[in-house]
C-alpha cells in the first residue's frame, strides 16, 4: 500500500487572514500533486508574540480557524493535520493549549493532541530567549489515531527532543508520525535533520515534518527544511528554505520489510 502525503512549509506572520489565504493556496497545490494526507506547520495561522495567542484562541469545536481547516479537508476530500492552533484552556484566561487537530476527508475532527513539551529555552550565544509556558499549558496525553494511512502519531516541534514520547507511541502501534514545527534557525541548523531522522530510525516509522521557514514579524527566524523520512532514515523529500509543499509516498510494504528484516525493536532488554 502506498499513499502520497504532503508537508506544507510556510513563513507565517501576524496577519491571520493572509496566513489562511496562503495555507489555502498551499493545500490546493498539495492536492494538485495528489496528496491525500496533508500536514501544516506549527503556528501556521499566526507567528506573533507569545501573548498574541491569547487573542487568537478558540474554544474547541468552534471558531474561524477550525472552520477553515474543516472546510479545506471536506472541499478537497483529504485528511488534514492542522498544525497547531491556540485552543482555550477551560477556566484559565491567561493560557491556551498548542493544539494539533486531525480532520478526516469529511471535515470532521477525529483526533486532538495538546503539545506536551514546552519550549522554555535561553540561547546565550544568539541572545534568544523563549518562554512558551508563559502563555501555553502543557498537554498530558500521548495520541495515536487510526487512519486510512496507518496508525498516525501526533507530536509538535520541541517534542522531537524527547525520544520516550515516540517510543510510547510505538508501543501503541504507530506507523507514521506527523510533526508540525517552528524550529529556530539556530537549533535547526545543527539538530533538526539529525533528530527527525533519528526518531524515524529508532521507531522504524515514517516521519512527516512540516516546518516554518524564514524571518517572521516577531523577529524570530525559523529553519525550514520540512521533510518526509522513511523507516530506514532516508529523506524522501525536503524543502530547505522557501514556502511550498513537500510531497512523497509512504510505502507500507517497505515499512513491513524494514521491521521484518531488521527487528531491532524486538531485541530491547530495558
CSV table of C-alpha atoms in Angstrom, one decimal:
chain,number,residue,atom,x,y,z
A,1,UNK,CA,0.0,0.0,0.0
A,2,UNK,CA,1.3,3.4,-1.0
A,3,UNK,CA,-0.1,6.9,-0.3
A,4,UNK,CA,1.0,10.3,-1.3
A,5,UNK,CA,1.4,12.7,1.6
A,6,UNK,CA,2.5,16.3,1.9
A,7,UNK,CA,4.2,18.6,4.4
A,8,UNK,CA,3.5,22.3,3.9
A,9,UNK,CA,6.2,24.8,4.7
A,10,UNK,CA,5.1,28.4,5.5
A,11,UNK,CA,6.5,31.8,6.6
A,12,UNK,CA,3.6,32.9,8.7
A,13,UNK,CA,3.2,36.4,10.0
A,14,UNK,CA,0.9,38.5,12.2
A,15,UNK,CA,-1.9,38.8,9.6
A,16,UNK,CA,-4.3,35.8,10.2
A,17,UNK,CA,-6.3,36.3,7.0
A,18,UNK,CA,-3.2,36.4,4.9
A,19,UNK,CA,-1.9,33.3,6.6
A,20,UNK,CA,-5.2,31.5,5.9
A,21,UNK,CA,-5.1,32.6,2.3
A,22,UNK,CA,-1.6,31.3,1.9
A,23,UNK,CA,-2.4,28.0,3.6
A,24,UNK,CA,-5.4,27.6,1.3
A,25,UNK,CA,-3.2,28.0,-1.8
A,26,UNK,CA,-0.5,25.6,-0.5
A,27,UNK,CA,-3.2,23.0,0.4
A,28,UNK,CA,-4.5,23.3,-3.1
A,29,UNK,CA,-1.0,22.9,-4.5
A,30,UNK,CA,-0.6,19.7,-2.5
A,31,UNK,CA,-4.0,18.4,-3.7
A,32,UNK,CA,-2.9,19.0,-7.3
A,33,UNK,CA,0.0,16.7,-6.6
A,34,UNK,CA,-2.4,14.1,-5.4
A,35,UNK,CA,-1.6,14.2,-1.7
A,36,UNK,CA,-4.3,12.6,0.5
A,37,UNK,CA,-2.8,13.4,3.9
A,38,UNK,CA,-1.5,17.0,4.3
A,39,UNK,CA,0.3,18.4,7.3
A,40,UNK,CA,0.5,22.1,8.2
A,41,UNK,CA,3.3,23.6,10.4
A,42,UNK,CA,3.2,24.8,13.9
A,43,UNK,CA,1.6,28.3,14.5
A,44,UNK,CA,0.6,28.4,10.8
A,45,UNK,CA,-2.3,30.8,11.4
A,46,UNK,CA,-0.1,33.3,13.2
A,47,UNK,CA,3.6,33.7,14.2
A,48,UNK,CA,3.4,36.6,16.6
A,49,UNK,CA,4.4,37.2,20.2
A,50,UNK,CA,3.5,34.7,22.9
A,51,UNK,CA,0.7,36.9,24.1
A,52,UNK,CA,-0.9,37.1,20.6
A,53,UNK,CA,-2.0,33.5,21.1
A,54,UNK,CA,-4.4,34.6,23.8
A,55,UNK,CA,-6.3,37.0,21.5
A,56,UNK,CA,-6.5,34.3,18.8
A,57,UNK,CA,-7.7,31.4,20.9
A,58,UNK,CA,-10.8,29.5,20.1
A,59,UNK,CA,-13.0,27.2,22.1
A,60,UNK,CA,-12.5,23.6,21.0
A,61,UNK,CA,-15.0,22.8,18.3
A,62,UNK,CA,-15.8,26.3,17.1
A,63,UNK,CA,-14.0,29.3,15.6
A,64,UNK,CA,-12.9,30.6,12.3
A,65,UNK,CA,-9.5,28.8,12.1
A,66,UNK,CA,-11.1,25.4,12.9
A,67,UNK,CA,-13.9,26.2,10.4
A,68,UNK,CA,-11.3,26.9,7.8
A,69,UNK,CA,-9.5,23.6,8.4
A,70,UNK,CA,-12.7,21.6,8.4
A,71,UNK,CA,-13.8,23.3,5.1
A,72,UNK,CA,-10.5,22.6,3.4
A,73,UNK,CA,-10.5,18.9,4.4
A,74,UNK,CA,-14.1,18.5,3.2
A,75,UNK,CA,-13.6,20.5,0.0
A,76,UNK,CA,-10.6,18.5,-1.2
A,77,UNK,CA,-11.6,15.2,0.4
A,78,UNK,CA,-8.3,15.0,2.2
A,79,UNK,CA,-7.1,14.2,5.7
A,80,UNK,CA,-5.7,17.4,7.1
A,81,UNK,CA,-3.4,17.8,10.1
A,82,UNK,CA,-4.0,21.3,11.2
A,83,UNK,CA,-0.5,22.2,12.5
A,84,UNK,CA,-1.1,23.9,15.9
A,85,UNK,CA,-3.7,26.5,16.8
A,86,UNK,CA,-4.4,28.1,20.2
A,87,UNK,CA,-7.3,26.4,22.0
A,88,UNK,CA,-8.7,27.8,25.2
A,89,UNK,CA,-7.9,26.2,28.5
A,90,UNK,CA,-11.2,25.8,30.5
A,91,UNK,CA,-11.5,28.4,33.2
A,92,UNK,CA,-8.0,29.8,32.6
A,93,UNK,CA,-7.9,33.1,30.8
A,94,UNK,CA,-4.1,33.6,30.6
A,95,UNK,CA,-3.2,30.4,28.9
A,96,UNK,CA,-4.0,28.3,25.8
A,97,UNK,CA,-3.2,24.8,24.6
A,98,UNK,CA,-1.0,24.4,21.5
A,99,UNK,CA,-3.4,22.0,19.8
A,100,UNK,CA,-3.0,19.8,16.8
A,101,UNK,CA,-6.2,18.7,15.3
A,102,UNK,CA,-6.7,16.0,12.7
A,103,UNK,CA,-9.6,16.3,10.3
A,104,UNK,CA,-10.9,13.5,8.1
A,105,UNK,CA,-11.9,13.8,4.5
A,106,UNK,CA,-15.4,14.9,5.5
A,107,UNK,CA,-14.1,17.8,7.6
A,108,UNK,CA,-14.7,16.1,11.0
A,109,UNK,CA,-12.2,16.3,13.8
A,110,UNK,CA,-11.1,12.7,14.6
A,111,UNK,CA,-8.2,13.5,17.0
A,112,UNK,CA,-6.7,16.1,19.2
A,113,UNK,CA,-3.2,16.4,20.6
A,114,UNK,CA,-2.1,19.2,23.0
A,115,UNK,CA,1.6,19.8,22.8
A,116,UNK,CA,3.3,18.2,25.9
A,117,UNK,CA,6.8,19.6,25.9
A,118,UNK,CA,7.0,23.4,26.0
A,119,UNK,CA,9.9,25.5,24.7
A,120,UNK,CA,11.4,27.4,27.6
A,121,UNK,CA,15.0,28.0,26.5
A,122,UNK,CA,17.7,30.6,26.5
A,123,UNK,CA,20.3,30.5,23.7
A,124,UNK,CA,23.0,32.7,25.1
A,125,UNK,CA,25.2,32.7,22.0
A,126,UNK,CA,22.5,34.4,20.0
A,127,UNK,CA,20.7,36.1,22.8
A,128,UNK,CA,17.5,34.3,22.0
A,129,UNK,CA,15.0,33.6,24.8
A,130,UNK,CA,11.8,31.6,24.6
A,131,UNK,CA,9.2,31.1,27.3
A,132,UNK,CA,6.4,29.1,25.7
A,133,UNK,CA,4.9,28.1,29.1
A,134,UNK,CA,4.1,31.7,29.9
A,135,UNK,CA,1.0,31.5,27.8
A,136,UNK,CA,0.8,27.8,26.9
A,137,UNK,CA,-0.4,25.0,29.1
A,138,UNK,CA,1.2,21.6,28.6
A,139,UNK,CA,-0.8,18.7,27.3
A,140,UNK,CA,-0.7,15.3,29.1
A,141,UNK,CA,-2.0,12.7,26.7
A,142,UNK,CA,0.0,10.8,24.0
A,143,UNK,CA,-2.1,10.4,20.9
A,144,UNK,CA,-2.1,7.7,18.2
A,145,UNK,CA,-5.1,7.7,15.8
A,146,UNK,CA,-6.2,5.0,13.3
A,147,UNK,CA,-6.4,6.5,9.8
A,148,UNK,CA,-6.5,5.2,6.2
A,149,UNK,CA,-2.8,5.9,6.2
A,150,UNK,CA,-2.0,3.6,9.1
A,151,UNK,CA,-1.7,4.4,12.8
A,152,UNK,CA,-0.8,8.1,13.0
A,153,UNK,CA,1.0,9.6,15.9
A,154,UNK,CA,1.0,13.3,16.8
A,155,UNK,CA,3.9,15.3,18.0
A,156,UNK,CA,4.8,19.0,17.9
A,157,UNK,CA,8.2,20.8,17.4
A,158,UNK,CA,10.1,20.6,20.8
A,159,UNK,CA,8.5,17.1,21.4
A,160,UNK,CA,11.1,15.9,18.9
A,161,UNK,CA,13.8,16.1,21.6
A,162,UNK,CA,12.1,13.6,23.8
A,163,UNK,CA,12.5,10.0,22.4
A,164,UNK,CA,10.5,8.5,25.2
A,165,UNK,CA,7.3,10.1,23.7
A,166,UNK,CA,8.0,8.5,20.4
A,167,UNK,CA,8.7,5.1,22.0
A,168,UNK,CA,5.4,5.4,23.8
A,169,UNK,CA,3.6,5.9,20.5
A,170,UNK,CA,5.5,2.9,19.1
A,171,UNK,CA,4.1,0.7,21.9
A,172,UNK,CA,0.6,1.8,20.6
A,173,UNK,CA,1.4,0.5,17.1
A,174,UNK,CA,2.3,3.8,15.4
A,175,UNK,CA,3.5,3.7,11.8
A,176,UNK,CA,3.6,7.3,10.8
A,177,UNK,CA,4.3,10.3,13.0
A,178,UNK,CA,3.4,13.9,11.9
A,179,UNK,CA,5.5,16.8,13.4
A,180,UNK,CA,4.2,20.3,12.9
A,181,UNK,CA,7.2,22.6,13.9
A,182,UNK,CA,8.6,26.1,14.1
A,183,UNK,CA,12.3,25.2,14.9
A,184,UNK,CA,14.5,28.1,15.5
A,185,UNK,CA,17.2,28.7,12.8
A,186,UNK,CA,19.9,28.4,15.5
A,187,UNK,CA,18.9,25.0,16.7
A,188,UNK,CA,17.6,23.7,13.5
A,189,UNK,CA,20.9,24.2,11.6
A,190,UNK,CA,22.5,21.7,13.9
A,191,UNK,CA,19.8,19.4,15.3
A,192,UNK,CA,16.7,19.3,13.0
A,193,UNK,CA,17.5,16.7,10.4
A,194,UNK,CA,19.5,14.6,12.8
A,195,UNK,CA,16.6,14.4,15.2
A,196,UNK,CA,13.9,13.8,12.6
A,197,UNK,CA,15.8,11.0,11.0
A,198,UNK,CA,16.8,9.6,14.4
A,199,UNK,CA,13.2,9.3,15.5
A,200,UNK,CA,12.3,7.6,12.2
A,201,UNK,CA,15.2,5.1,12.5
A,202,UNK,CA,14.7,4.3,16.2
A,203,UNK,CA,11.0,3.5,15.8
A,204,UNK,CA,11.0,2.3,12.2
A,205,UNK,CA,8.3,4.7,11.1
A,206,UNK,CA,7.6,7.4,8.5
A,207,UNK,CA,8.1,11.0,9.8
A,208,UNK,CA,6.2,13.9,8.1
A,209,UNK,CA,7.8,17.1,9.5
A,210,UNK,CA,6.1,20.3,8.4
A,211,UNK,CA,8.1,23.5,9.4
A,212,UNK,CA,8.0,27.2,9.5
A,213,UNK,CA,10.8,28.9,7.5
A,214,UNK,CA,12.4,32.3,7.2
A,215,UNK,CA,12.0,35.6,9.1
A,216,UNK,CA,8.8,36.4,10.9
A,217,UNK,CA,7.2,39.6,12.1
A,218,UNK,CA,8.0,38.8,15.7
A,219,UNK,CA,11.8,38.8,14.8
A,220,UNK,CA,12.1,35.1,15.0
A,221,UNK,CA,13.9,33.2,12.3
A,222,UNK,CA,12.9,29.6,11.6
A,223,UNK,CA,14.9,26.9,10.0
A,224,UNK,CA,12.5,25.3,7.4
A,225,UNK,CA,13.7,22.1,5.9
A,226,UNK,CA,10.3,20.4,6.0
A,227,UNK,CA,10.9,16.8,5.2
A,228,UNK,CA,9.5,13.3,4.9
A,229,UNK,CA,11.7,10.5,6.2
A,230,UNK,CA,11.2,6.8,5.7
A,231,UNK,CA,11.7,4.0,8.4
A,232,UNK,CA,15.3,3.4,7.3
A,233,UNK,CA,16.1,7.0,7.8
A,234,UNK,CA,16.1,8.0,4.2
A,235,UNK,CA,15.0,11.5,3.4
A,236,UNK,CA,12.3,11.1,0.7
A,237,UNK,CA,11.9,14.8,0.1
A,238,UNK,CA,13.0,18.1,1.7
A,239,UNK,CA,12.4,21.8,1.1
A,240,UNK,CA,15.2,23.8,2.5
A,241,UNK,CA,14.1,27.4,2.8
A,242,UNK,CA,11.2,28.5,0.6
A,243,UNK,CA,7.5,28.3,1.2
A,244,UNK,CA,6.0,25.4,-0.6
A,245,UNK,CA,4.9,21.7,-0.5
A,246,UNK,CA,7.0,18.6,0.2
A,247,UNK,CA,5.5,15.5,-1.5
A,248,UNK,CA,6.4,11.9,-1.0
A,249,UNK,CA,5.0,8.4,-1.0
A,250,UNK,CA,4.7,6.4,2.2
A,251,UNK,CA,5.0,2.7,1.4
A,252,UNK,CA,3.7,0.3,4.0
A,253,UNK,CA,5.2,-2.7,2.2
A,254,UNK,CA,8.6,-1.0,2.7
A,255,UNK,CA,7.8,-0.3,6.4
A,256,UNK,CA,7.0,-4.0,7.0
A,257,UNK,CA,10.1,-5.1,5.1
A,258,UNK,CA,12.3,-2.9,7.3
A,259,UNK,CA,10.7,-4.1,10.5
A,260,UNK,CA,10.9,-7.7,9.3
A,261,UNK,CA,14.5,-7.6,8.1
A,262,UNK,CA,15.9,-5.6,10.9
A,263,UNK,CA,13.7,-6.4,14.0
A,264,UNK,CA,15.7,-4.1,16.4
A,265,UNK,CA,12.6,-3.3,18.5
A,266,UNK,CA,12.2,-7.0,19.4
A,267,UNK,CA,15.7,-7.0,20.8
A,268,UNK,CA,15.1,-4.4,23.6
A,269,UNK,CA,16.1,-5.5,27.1
A,270,UNK,CA,15.2,-2.4,29.0
